[in-house]
mmCIF file of C-alpha atoms in Angstrom:
data_model
loop_
_atom_site.group_PDB
_atom_site.id
_atom_site.type_symbol
_atom_site.label_atom_id
_atom_site.label_comp_id
_atom_site.label_asym_id
_atom_site.label_seq_id
_atom_site.Cartn_x
_atom_site.Cartn_y
_atom_site.Cartn_z
ATOM 1 C CA MET M 1 95.210 7.955 -163.556
ATOM 2 C CA ALA M 2 96.979 6.412 -160.646
ATOM 3 C CA ASP M 3 95.057 5.821 -157.492
ATOM 4 C CA PRO M 4 96.611 7.828 -154.631
ATOM 5 C CA ASP M 5 95.594 5.143 -152.123
ATOM 6 C CA TYR M 6 97.787 2.529 -153.787
ATOM 7 C CA PRO M 7 101.541 2.688 -154.285
ATOM 8 C CA PRO M 8 102.798 2.712 -157.855
ATOM 9 C CA PRO M 9 103.935 -0.553 -159.397
ATOM 10 C CA LYS M 10 107.461 -1.737 -158.740
ATOM 11 C CA GLY M 11 109.944 0.047 -160.976
ATOM 12 C CA GLN M 12 107.647 3.010 -161.620
ATOM 13 C CA PRO M 13 108.691 6.292 -159.962
ATOM 14 C CA SER M 14 106.357 7.936 -157.485
ATOM 15 C CA HIS M 15 105.130 11.449 -158.203
ATOM 16 C CA THR M 16 103.443 12.004 -154.861
ATOM 17 C CA ALA M 17 106.572 12.077 -152.649
ATOM 18 C CA GLU M 18 109.354 14.490 -153.313
ATOM 19 C CA ALA M 19 112.887 13.058 -153.443
ATOM 20 C CA LYS M 20 115.086 14.231 -150.553
ATOM 21 C CA PRO M 21 118.518 15.383 -151.554
ATOM 22 C CA ALA M 22 121.371 13.140 -150.374
ATOM 23 C CA SER M 23 125.073 13.824 -150.087
ATOM 24 C CA ALA M 24 127.742 12.172 -152.154
ATOM 25 C CA ASP M 25 128.293 9.390 -149.586
ATOM 26 C CA GLY M 26 124.591 8.673 -149.276
ATOM 27 C CA THR M 27 124.047 10.296 -145.827
ATOM 28 C CA GLN M 28 121.422 12.903 -145.165
ATOM 29 C CA PRO M 29 122.404 16.499 -144.211
ATOM 30 C CA ALA M 30 120.944 16.078 -140.716
ATOM 31 C CA VAL M 31 123.086 13.004 -140.123
ATOM 32 C CA GLN M 32 126.137 14.868 -141.421
ATOM 33 C CA ALA M 33 125.446 17.743 -139.031
ATOM 34 C CA ILE M 34 125.163 15.336 -136.103
ATOM 35 C CA LEU M 35 128.454 13.648 -137.056
ATOM 36 C CA ALA M 36 130.189 17.010 -137.379
ATOM 37 C CA LEU M 37 128.850 18.045 -133.969
ATOM 38 C CA GLU M 38 130.051 14.766 -132.404
ATOM 39 C CA HIS M 39 133.495 15.267 -133.965
ATOM 40 C CA THR M 40 133.717 18.820 -132.603
ATOM 41 C CA LEU M 41 132.564 17.744 -129.138
ATOM 42 C CA GLY M 42 135.092 14.906 -129.221
ATOM 43 C CA ARG M 43 137.896 17.343 -129.977
ATOM 44 C CA PHE M 44 136.779 19.602 -127.123
ATOM 45 C CA TYR M 45 136.611 16.573 -124.813
ATOM 46 C CA ARG M 46 140.150 15.480 -125.694
ATOM 47 C CA LEU M 47 141.384 19.023 -125.232
ATOM 48 C CA ALA M 48 139.676 19.240 -121.825
ATOM 49 C CA CYS M 49 141.217 15.901 -120.799
ATOM 50 C CA LEU M 50 144.647 17.171 -121.845
ATOM 51 C CA VAL M 51 144.203 20.398 -119.866
ATOM 52 C CA VAL M 52 143.047 18.471 -116.786
ATOM 53 C CA ALA M 53 145.967 16.030 -117.085
ATOM 54 C CA LEU M 54 148.467 18.889 -117.375
ATOM 55 C CA ALA M 55 146.874 20.619 -114.381
ATOM 56 C CA VAL M 56 147.084 17.435 -112.304
ATOM 57 C CA VAL M 57 150.715 16.896 -113.297
ATOM 58 C CA SER M 58 151.555 20.529 -112.472
ATOM 59 C CA LEU M 59 149.830 20.170 -109.091
ATOM 60 C CA LEU M 60 151.724 16.969 -108.338
ATOM 61 C CA VAL M 61 155.035 18.540 -109.353
ATOM 62 C CA SER M 62 154.438 21.712 -107.323
ATOM 63 C CA THR M 63 153.168 19.983 -104.176
ATOM 64 C CA GLY M 64 154.718 16.536 -104.319
ATOM 65 C CA GLY M 65 157.832 17.064 -106.406
ATOM 66 C CA PRO M 66 160.223 15.619 -103.807
ATOM 67 C CA VAL M 67 158.012 12.542 -103.483
ATOM 68 C CA LEU M 68 158.080 12.038 -107.254
ATOM 69 C CA MET M 69 161.861 12.365 -107.209
ATOM 70 C CA VAL M 70 162.089 9.719 -104.482
ATOM 71 C CA VAL M 71 159.927 7.399 -106.594
ATOM 72 C CA CYS M 72 162.122 8.063 -109.641
ATOM 73 C CA ALA M 73 165.310 7.435 -107.654
ATOM 74 C CA SER M 74 163.845 4.217 -106.228
ATOM 75 C CA ALA M 75 162.948 3.069 -109.748
ATOM 76 C CA LEU M 76 166.533 3.687 -110.913
ATOM 77 C CA VAL M 77 167.927 1.778 -107.924
ATOM 78 C CA ALA M 78 165.511 -1.061 -108.714
ATOM 79 C CA VAL M 79 166.621 -1.110 -112.365
ATOM 80 C CA VAL M 80 170.286 -1.351 -111.331
ATOM 81 C CA LEU M 81 169.666 -4.063 -108.742
ATOM 82 C CA HIS M 82 167.301 -6.020 -110.990
ATOM 83 C CA GLY M 83 169.721 -6.027 -113.921
ATOM 84 C CA ALA M 84 172.707 -7.083 -111.802
ATOM 85 C CA ALA M 85 170.637 -9.644 -109.881
ATOM 86 C CA GLN M 86 169.576 -11.307 -113.128
ATOM 87 C CA GLY M 87 173.242 -12.027 -113.894
ATOM 88 C CA ILE M 88 173.748 -13.454 -110.401
ATOM 89 C CA ALA M 89 170.589 -15.563 -110.751
ATOM 90 C CA ARG M 90 171.826 -17.087 -114.020
ATOM 91 C CA LEU M 91 175.299 -17.691 -112.589
ATOM 92 C CA LEU M 92 174.313 -19.146 -109.198
ATOM 93 C CA ARG M 93 170.867 -20.492 -110.200
ATOM 94 C CA LEU M 94 169.124 -18.552 -107.446
ATOM 95 C CA PRO M 95 165.629 -17.022 -107.385
ATOM 96 C CA GLN M 96 165.249 -13.316 -108.029
ATOM 97 C CA TRP M 97 164.767 -12.285 -104.402
ATOM 98 C CA ALA M 98 167.804 -14.269 -103.243
ATOM 99 C CA SER M 99 169.953 -12.760 -106.008
ATOM 100 C CA VAL M 100 168.942 -9.241 -104.933
ATOM 101 C CA LEU M 101 169.824 -10.004 -101.302
ATOM 102 C CA VAL M 102 173.219 -11.450 -102.329
ATOM 103 C CA LEU M 103 173.942 -8.346 -104.399
ATOM 104 C CA VAL M 104 172.907 -5.923 -101.644
ATOM 105 C CA SER M 105 175.004 -7.824 -99.090
ATOM 106 C CA ALA M 106 178.053 -7.751 -101.376
ATOM 107 C CA LEU M 107 177.640 -4.008 -101.942
ATOM 108 C CA GLY M 108 177.334 -3.411 -98.200
ATOM 109 C CA VAL M 109 180.526 -5.386 -97.500
ATOM 110 C CA ALA M 110 182.401 -3.501 -100.238
ATOM 111 C CA ILE M 111 181.326 -0.076 -98.934
ATOM 112 C CA THR M 112 182.232 -1.035 -95.363
ATOM 113 C CA ALA M 113 185.668 -2.233 -96.488
ATOM 114 C CA LEU M 114 186.315 1.005 -98.399
ATOM 115 C CA VAL M 115 185.360 3.094 -95.369
ATOM 116 C CA ARG M 116 187.578 1.045 -93.025
ATOM 117 C CA ILE M 117 190.557 1.130 -95.408
ATOM 118 C CA PHE M 118 190.427 4.719 -96.610
ATOM 119 C CA GLY M 119 188.547 6.392 -93.738
ATOM 120 C CA PRO M 120 191.641 7.293 -91.652
ATOM 121 C CA GLU M 121 193.534 8.597 -94.679
ATOM 122 C CA ILE M 122 190.512 10.661 -95.727
ATOM 123 C CA MET M 123 190.426 12.290 -92.295
ATOM 124 C CA VAL M 124 194.156 13.076 -92.501
ATOM 125 C CA GLN M 125 193.828 14.573 -95.975
ATOM 126 C CA ALA M 126 190.785 16.582 -94.831
ATOM 127 C CA GLY M 127 192.936 18.117 -92.077
ATOM 128 C CA HIS M 128 195.708 18.929 -94.556
ATOM 129 C CA LEU M 129 193.155 20.403 -96.924
ATOM 130 C CA ARG M 130 191.702 22.626 -94.233
ATOM 131 C CA SER M 131 195.146 23.920 -93.257
ATOM 132 C CA ALA M 132 196.127 24.540 -96.887
ATOM 133 C CA LEU M 133 192.873 26.373 -97.641
ATOM 134 C CA GLU M 134 193.278 28.573 -94.551
ATOM 135 C CA VAL M 135 196.814 29.515 -95.644
ATOM 136 C CA GLN M 136 195.745 30.224 -99.224
ATOM 137 C CA ILE M 137 192.695 32.257 -98.143
ATOM 138 C CA ARG M 138 194.868 34.280 -95.752
ATOM 139 C CA THR M 139 197.406 34.908 -98.514
ATOM 140 C CA LEU M 140 194.676 35.934 -100.963
ATOM 141 C CA ARG M 141 193.150 38.268 -98.392
ATOM 142 C CA ASP M 142 196.502 39.974 -97.698
ATOM 143 C CA THR M 143 197.101 40.330 -101.444
ATOM 144 C CA LEU M 144 193.703 41.926 -102.027
ATOM 145 C CA ASN M 145 194.096 44.341 -99.103
ATOM 146 C CA THR M 146 197.319 45.724 -100.600
ATOM 147 C CA ASP M 147 195.448 46.865 -103.744
ATOM 148 C CA ALA M 148 192.890 49.702 -103.842
ATOM 149 C CA PHE M 149 190.291 47.794 -105.842
ATOM 150 C CA GLY M 150 190.921 44.622 -103.860
ATOM 151 C CA HIS M 151 190.495 46.533 -100.599
ATOM 152 C CA PHE M 152 187.201 47.942 -101.907
ATOM 153 C CA VAL M 153 185.994 44.418 -102.692
ATOM 154 C CA MET M 154 187.039 43.103 -99.279
ATOM 155 C CA ASP M 155 185.159 45.928 -97.568
ATOM 156 C CA HIS M 156 181.915 44.596 -99.075
ATOM 157 C CA ILE M 157 182.484 40.971 -98.008
ATOM 158 C CA PRO M 158 181.309 40.001 -94.463
ATOM 159 C CA GLN M 159 183.897 39.047 -91.887
ATOM 160 C CA SER M 160 182.257 35.621 -91.558
ATOM 161 C CA MET M 161 183.334 34.975 -95.168
ATOM 162 C CA GLY M 162 186.836 36.405 -94.743
ATOM 163 C CA GLY M 163 186.104 40.005 -95.727
ATOM 164 C CA ASN M 164 186.400 43.325 -93.913
ATOM 165 C CA GLN M 165 182.717 44.212 -93.642
ATOM 166 C CA ILE M 166 181.656 44.573 -90.032
ATOM 167 C CA GLY M 167 178.406 42.837 -89.064
ATOM 168 C CA THR M 168 175.361 44.658 -87.727
ATOM 169 C CA PRO M 169 175.582 45.752 -84.067
ATOM 170 C CA GLY M 170 174.249 43.301 -81.552
ATOM 171 C CA HIS M 171 174.398 40.415 -84.011
ATOM 172 C CA ALA M 172 176.522 37.643 -82.592
ATOM 173 C CA VAL M 173 178.862 35.763 -84.882
ATOM 174 C CA GLY M 174 178.399 32.658 -82.771
ATOM 175 C CA ALA M 175 174.679 32.700 -83.506
ATOM 176 C CA ASP M 176 175.419 32.712 -87.237
ATOM 177 C CA PHE M 177 177.789 29.796 -86.837
ATOM 178 C CA THR M 178 175.332 27.869 -84.657
ATOM 179 C CA GLY M 179 172.479 28.465 -87.081
ATOM 180 C CA SER M 180 174.604 27.437 -90.035
ATOM 181 C CA MET M 181 175.707 24.248 -88.322
ATOM 182 C CA THR M 182 172.094 23.470 -87.379
ATOM 183 C CA ASN M 183 170.999 23.893 -91.000
ATOM 184 C CA VAL M 184 173.866 21.720 -92.220
ATOM 185 C CA LEU M 185 173.085 18.953 -89.730
ATOM 186 C CA THR M 186 169.361 19.076 -90.499
ATOM 187 C CA SER M 187 170.013 18.937 -94.227
ATOM 188 C CA THR M 188 172.536 16.122 -93.810
ATOM 189 C CA PHE M 189 170.262 13.950 -91.681
ATOM 190 C CA GLY M 190 167.360 14.674 -94.012
ATOM 191 C CA SER M 191 169.409 13.599 -97.032
ATOM 192 C CA VAL M 192 170.615 10.452 -95.273
ATOM 193 C CA GLY M 193 167.033 9.556 -94.353
ATOM 194 C CA THR M 194 165.907 10.127 -97.937
ATOM 195 C CA MET M 195 168.713 7.932 -99.256
ATOM 196 C CA ILE M 196 167.715 5.140 -96.854
ATOM 197 C CA VAL M 197 164.102 5.331 -98.069
ATOM 198 C CA ILE M 198 165.256 5.274 -101.711
ATOM 199 C CA VAL M 199 167.477 2.217 -101.185
ATOM 200 C CA ILE M 200 164.830 0.258 -99.251
ATOM 201 C CA ALA M 201 162.105 1.049 -101.786
ATOM 202 C CA GLY M 202 164.458 0.194 -104.652
ATOM 203 C CA ILE M 203 165.233 -3.201 -103.059
ATOM 204 C CA TYR M 204 161.519 -4.000 -102.742
ATOM 205 C CA PHE M 205 160.894 -2.927 -106.355
ATOM 206 C CA ALA M 206 163.792 -5.097 -107.563
ATOM 207 C CA VAL M 207 162.639 -8.178 -105.623
ATOM 208 C CA SER M 208 159.181 -8.267 -107.280
ATOM 209 C CA PRO M 209 158.881 -5.741 -110.119
ATOM 210 C CA ARG M 210 155.900 -7.486 -111.767
ATOM 211 C CA LEU M 211 153.814 -7.102 -108.613
ATOM 212 C CA TYR M 212 154.053 -3.299 -108.711
ATOM 213 C CA ALA M 213 153.741 -3.104 -112.514
ATOM 214 C CA ASN M 214 150.546 -5.172 -112.488
ATOM 215 C CA GLY M 215 149.240 -3.016 -109.640
ATOM 216 C CA LEU M 216 149.708 0.066 -111.796
ATOM 217 C CA LEU M 217 147.938 -1.643 -114.708
ATOM 218 C CA ARG M 218 144.900 -2.288 -112.511
ATOM 219 C CA LEU M 219 144.505 1.476 -112.162
ATOM 220 C CA VAL M 220 144.219 1.823 -115.953
ATOM 221 C CA PRO M 221 140.743 1.386 -117.538
ATOM 222 C CA GLU M 222 140.463 -2.048 -119.118
ATOM 223 C CA PRO M 223 140.132 -0.857 -122.745
ATOM 224 C CA HIS M 224 143.429 1.058 -122.401
ATOM 225 C CA ARG M 225 145.414 -1.633 -120.581
ATOM 226 C CA PRO M 226 147.247 -2.881 -123.706
ATOM 227 C CA LEU M 227 148.509 0.654 -124.277
ATOM 228 C CA GLY M 228 149.374 0.989 -120.571
ATOM 229 C CA ARG M 229 151.315 -2.280 -120.673
ATOM 230 C CA LYS M 230 153.158 -1.124 -123.785
ATOM 231 C CA LEU M 231 154.093 2.178 -122.117
ATOM 232 C CA LEU M 232 155.274 0.423 -118.939
ATOM 233 C CA LEU M 233 157.505 -1.888 -120.976
ATOM 234 C CA THR M 234 158.816 1.117 -122.911
ATOM 235 C CA ILE M 235 159.629 2.957 -119.669
ATOM 236 C CA ALA M 236 161.374 -0.113 -118.221
ATOM 237 C CA HIS M 237 163.398 -0.638 -121.402
ATOM 238 C CA THR M 238 164.359 3.052 -121.590
ATOM 239 C CA LEU M 239 165.439 3.210 -117.945
ATOM 240 C CA GLY M 240 167.393 -0.025 -118.326
ATOM 241 C CA ALA M 241 169.194 1.206 -121.434
ATOM 242 C CA TRP M 242 169.938 4.605 -119.877
ATOM 243 C CA VAL M 243 171.240 3.076 -116.640
ATOM 244 C CA ALA M 244 173.376 0.550 -118.540
ATOM 245 C CA GLY M 245 174.915 3.320 -120.626
ATOM 246 C CA GLN M 246 175.565 5.514 -117.622
ATOM 247 C CA MET M 247 177.045 2.642 -115.612
ATOM 248 C CA LEU M 248 179.489 1.893 -118.425
ATOM 249 C CA ASP M 249 180.361 5.581 -118.693
ATOM 250 C CA MET M 250 180.817 5.912 -114.926
ATOM 251 C CA THR M 251 182.986 2.786 -114.741
ATOM 252 C CA VAL M 252 185.351 3.931 -117.482
ATOM 253 C CA VAL M 253 185.625 7.478 -116.064
ATOM 254 C CA GLY M 254 186.217 6.156 -112.543
ATOM 255 C CA PHE M 255 188.909 3.708 -113.673
ATOM 256 C CA LEU M 256 190.733 6.289 -115.813
ATOM 257 C CA THR M 257 190.600 8.841 -112.975
ATOM 258 C CA TRP M 258 191.927 6.359 -110.424
ATOM 259 C CA TRP M 259 194.753 5.214 -112.720
ATOM 260 C CA GLY M 260 195.678 8.801 -113.682
ATOM 261 C CA LEU M 261 195.706 10.080 -110.085
ATOM 262 C CA TRP M 262 197.790 7.093 -108.999
ATOM 263 C CA ALA M 263 200.240 7.743 -111.868
ATOM 264 C CA ILE M 264 200.841 11.373 -110.825
ATOM 265 C CA GLY M 265 201.239 10.431 -107.162
ATOM 266 C CA MET M 266 197.990 11.855 -105.752
ATOM 267 C CA PRO M 267 196.806 10.553 -102.368
ATOM 268 C CA LEU M 268 193.384 8.887 -102.127
ATOM 269 C CA ALA M 269 193.436 7.953 -105.810
ATOM 270 C CA LEU M 270 190.885 5.135 -105.486
ATOM 271 C CA PRO M 271 188.247 7.080 -103.478
ATOM 272 C CA LEU M 272 188.644 10.093 -105.774
ATOM 273 C CA GLY M 273 188.172 7.800 -108.771
ATOM 274 C CA LEU M 274 184.982 6.447 -107.208
ATOM 275 C CA VAL M 275 183.764 10.002 -106.592
ATOM 276 C CA ALA M 276 184.510 11.023 -110.186
ATOM 277 C CA GLY M 277 182.741 7.971 -111.592
ATOM 278 C CA THR M 278 179.701 8.418 -109.347
ATOM 279 C CA ALA M 279 179.418 12.129 -110.141
ATOM 280 C CA ASN M 280 179.439 11.264 -113.842
ATOM 281 C CA PHE M 281 175.915 9.900 -113.288
ATOM 282 C CA ILE M 282 174.865 13.516 -113.960
ATOM 283 C CA PRO M 283 175.711 14.178 -117.637
ATOM 284 C CA TYR M 284 177.973 17.151 -118.433
ATOM 285 C CA LEU M 285 177.712 19.015 -115.120
ATOM 286 C CA GLY M 286 178.709 15.978 -113.072
ATOM 287 C CA ALA M 287 182.243 16.297 -114.434
ATOM 288 C CA PHE M 288 182.762 19.530 -112.482
ATOM 289 C CA LEU M 289 181.316 18.027 -109.305
ATOM 290 C CA GLY M 290 183.639 15.024 -109.562
ATOM 291 C CA ALA M 291 186.726 17.152 -110.169
ATOM 292 C CA ALA M 292 186.218 19.510 -107.206
ATOM 293 C CA PRO M 293 187.418 17.143 -104.403
ATOM 294 C CA ALA M 294 190.543 16.142 -106.354
ATOM 295 C CA LEU M 295 191.400 19.777 -107.087
ATOM 296 C CA LEU M 296 191.003 20.709 -103.426
ATOM 297 C CA ILE M 297 193.229 17.862 -102.286
ATOM 298 C CA GLY M 298 195.711 18.750 -105.028
ATOM 299 C CA LEU M 299 195.839 22.291 -103.669
ATOM 300 C CA SER M 300 196.595 20.888 -100.226
ATOM 301 C CA VAL M 301 199.598 19.071 -101.722
ATOM 302 C CA GLY M 302 200.856 21.919 -103.902
ATOM 303 C CA THR M 303 200.071 24.165 -106.838
ATOM 304 C CA LYS M 304 201.947 21.934 -109.296
ATOM 305 C CA GLN M 305 199.931 18.933 -108.190
ATOM 306 C CA ALA M 306 196.680 20.866 -108.607
ATOM 307 C CA VAL M 307 197.619 21.858 -112.164
ATOM 308 C CA MET M 308 198.414 18.224 -112.996
ATOM 309 C CA VAL M 309 195.065 17.124 -111.575
ATOM 310 C CA LEU M 310 193.260 19.789 -113.613
ATOM 311 C CA GLY M 311 194.991 18.644 -116.804
ATOM 312 C CA LEU M 312 194.198 14.984 -116.072
ATOM 313 C CA TYR M 313 190.481 15.683 -115.553
ATOM 314 C CA ALA M 314 190.382 17.834 -118.696
ATOM 315 C CA VAL M 315 191.844 14.982 -120.797
ATOM 316 C CA ILE M 316 189.499 12.367 -119.298
ATOM 317 C CA GLN M 317 186.377 14.481 -119.727
ATOM 318 C CA THR M 318 187.339 15.388 -123.298
ATOM 319 C CA PHE M 319 187.686 11.701 -124.120
ATOM 320 C CA GLU M 320 184.399 10.955 -122.371
ATOM 321 C CA GLY M 321 182.483 13.767 -124.044
ATOM 322 C CA TYR M 322 183.739 13.405 -127.630
ATOM 323 C CA VAL M 323 184.575 9.700 -127.964
ATOM 324 C CA MET M 324 182.950 7.470 -125.372
ATOM 325 C CA SER M 325 179.645 9.222 -124.626
ATOM 326 C CA PRO M 326 178.482 9.493 -128.293
ATOM 327 C CA PHE M 327 179.260 5.796 -128.805
ATOM 328 C CA ILE M 328 177.306 4.811 -125.678
ATOM 329 C CA GLN M 329 174.366 7.092 -126.461
ATOM 330 C CA LYS M 330 174.148 5.695 -129.988
ATOM 331 C CA ARG M 331 173.596 2.198 -128.579
ATOM 332 C CA ALA M 332 171.584 3.149 -125.471
ATOM 333 C CA VAL M 333 169.387 6.264 -125.270
ATOM 334 C CA SER M 334 170.241 9.167 -127.550
ATOM 335 C CA MET M 335 169.370 12.641 -126.297
ATOM 336 C CA PRO M 336 170.525 15.930 -127.833
ATOM 337 C CA PRO M 337 173.043 17.729 -125.564
ATOM 338 C CA ALA M 338 171.015 20.961 -125.577
ATOM 339 C CA LEU M 339 167.899 19.076 -124.437
ATOM 340 C CA THR M 340 169.857 17.396 -121.639
ATOM 341 C CA ILE M 341 171.201 20.689 -120.288
ATOM 342 C CA LEU M 342 167.823 22.429 -120.604
ATOM 343 C CA SER M 343 166.083 19.577 -118.790
ATOM 344 C CA GLN M 344 168.609 19.808 -115.951
ATOM 345 C CA THR M 345 167.957 23.544 -115.682
ATOM 346 C CA ILE M 346 164.158 23.211 -115.768
ATOM 347 C CA PHE M 347 163.854 20.252 -113.391
ATOM 348 C CA GLY M 348 166.460 21.791 -111.091
ATOM 349 C CA ALA M 349 164.506 25.050 -110.930
ATOM 350 C CA PHE M 350 161.213 23.309 -110.077
ATOM 351 C CA LEU M 351 162.392 20.354 -107.996
ATOM 352 C CA GLY M 352 165.728 21.449 -106.555
ATOM 353 C CA VAL M 353 168.787 19.211 -106.309
ATOM 354 C CA TRP M 354 166.869 15.979 -106.864
ATOM 355 C CA GLY M 355 165.328 17.329 -110.057
ATOM 356 C CA PHE M 356 168.775 18.383 -111.243
ATOM 357 C CA ILE M 357 170.189 14.902 -110.590
ATOM 358 C CA PHE M 358 167.375 12.895 -112.187
ATOM 359 C CA ALA M 359 166.569 15.252 -115.065
ATOM 360 C CA SER M 360 168.270 13.070 -117.704
ATOM 361 C CA PRO M 361 166.470 9.746 -117.007
ATOM 362 C CA ILE M 362 163.137 11.553 -116.654
ATOM 363 C CA THR M 363 163.684 13.297 -119.983
ATOM 364 C CA ALA M 364 164.682 10.018 -121.628
ATOM 365 C CA VAL M 365 161.471 8.384 -120.379
ATOM 366 C CA LEU M 366 159.318 11.312 -121.542
ATOM 367 C CA LEU M 367 160.911 11.175 -124.987
ATOM 368 C CA ALA M 368 160.310 7.418 -125.235
ATOM 369 C CA VAL M 369 156.669 7.747 -124.157
ATOM 370 C CA ALA M 370 156.090 10.628 -126.581
ATOM 371 C CA THR M 371 157.594 8.522 -129.373
ATOM 372 C CA GLN M 372 155.175 5.701 -128.609
ATOM 373 C CA LEU M 373 152.124 7.982 -128.445
ATOM 374 C CA SER M 374 152.870 10.039 -131.545
ATOM 375 C CA LYS M 375 153.193 9.183 -135.216
ATOM 376 C CA PRO M 376 156.538 9.695 -136.952
ATOM 377 C CA VAL M 377 156.930 12.751 -139.156
ATOM 378 C CA LYS M 378 156.599 11.960 -142.836
ATOM 379 C CA PRO M 379 159.592 12.798 -145.030
ATOM 380 C CA GLN M 380 157.634 15.426 -146.957
ATOM 381 C CA ASP M 381 156.670 17.145 -143.676
ATOM 382 C CA GLU M 382 160.191 17.346 -142.246
ATOM 383 C CA VAL M 383 161.837 20.761 -141.900
#
C-alpha cells in the first residue's frame, strides 16, 4: 500500500488527486472564461472609442465647421504652393522658403497685371450687361402681363423682384434695399477676410510643412505614431494627386474656353476663360458656375452670341466630362461620380458654401484613409 505522506514514484500515476479536465489547447476553463471576458470587454472598449470619436467629430463639424473648412482650404493652398515651389527650387537652386516667396510674388504681379489690363473693359461690359438685362426683364414682364396665366404669376412676385405684388403697408422699399446692400457688403468683406487668412496660412504651411506635420505627430500616442505618420503621408499624397489632377483639368478647360470665346468674337475672352477654369475646381457643378458670366455677357451682346456661347461651353464640358476627366482620375484620385455629387450635397448642407467647394478633396482624403485602415475585400466576399 502506498504511503499517503509520500508522493508516488516517478512515472506512476497518482490516485489521491483527481485529474482536472483541460480543453483541447491545454488551457483551463477558468482561463478560457477570463480570455473570453477580456475579448468582449475589448470589443466594447473599441466600440465606445468609436462612438466618442464620432461624437467629437460631429461636435467639431457642427460648432467649428467653418474653421475646419479654412484649415482644409489652407492645406490645399499649401499643397499647390509647395508643389510649384519645388519646381522653382530645382530650377533656380533656391531654398524652399525662398521658392515659395518667389512664386507668391509672381502670382501677385500676374493678378495685378490682369486687373490693370482687363479692369476697365470689365466695368464697361458690366454696364452693358446691366442695361441689356434691364431691357430683357422689362420685355419679359410686358410679355407675361399680356397673358392671363403670366399676369397671375406676376401678381405673386414682389415689386422689388419685378413683379406686381404690392408690399406690406408701411414697409419702405428703401429699407429693403439698404438691408440687402448691408448684407452683401458684410458677406463680401467677410469672404475677403477669410480668403486672406487662407492664403497667409497656406503660405506658412508651404514654407515649412514638416514643422506642422511633426507637431501633429507629437499629439499622437507614441505606440501609434508609425500609423499616424503613414496616414499623414497618405493624406499629403492624396491631396497632391487630387490637386495636380484638378490643376491640369482647370488649365485645359480655361485654355479651351479662352480660345473658343476669342474665335467667336466674345469680349473679355481671357478673363472668362480664367473664370471657367477656376470654377472647374468644383467637379461637375463648377461647369455651370463658370458658364454663367459668359452667358450673361453673351446676352448683353445679342441672342445669337449667347446661343454660340452656350454651344461652346456644352462642347467643352462634354469633352472634359467624357474624355479628359476619366483619364485624369485614372492617374490621380479616382472617385465614383455619384459619391462626388453626394459628398457635395452632404458637406454643402452641413457646412454651407465652403463645404460644397471642398467636398471633393475631403472625400478623396477620407477614402484614402479608410483604404489604409481597412483590409481589402477578398474575391470570394465580393458582391
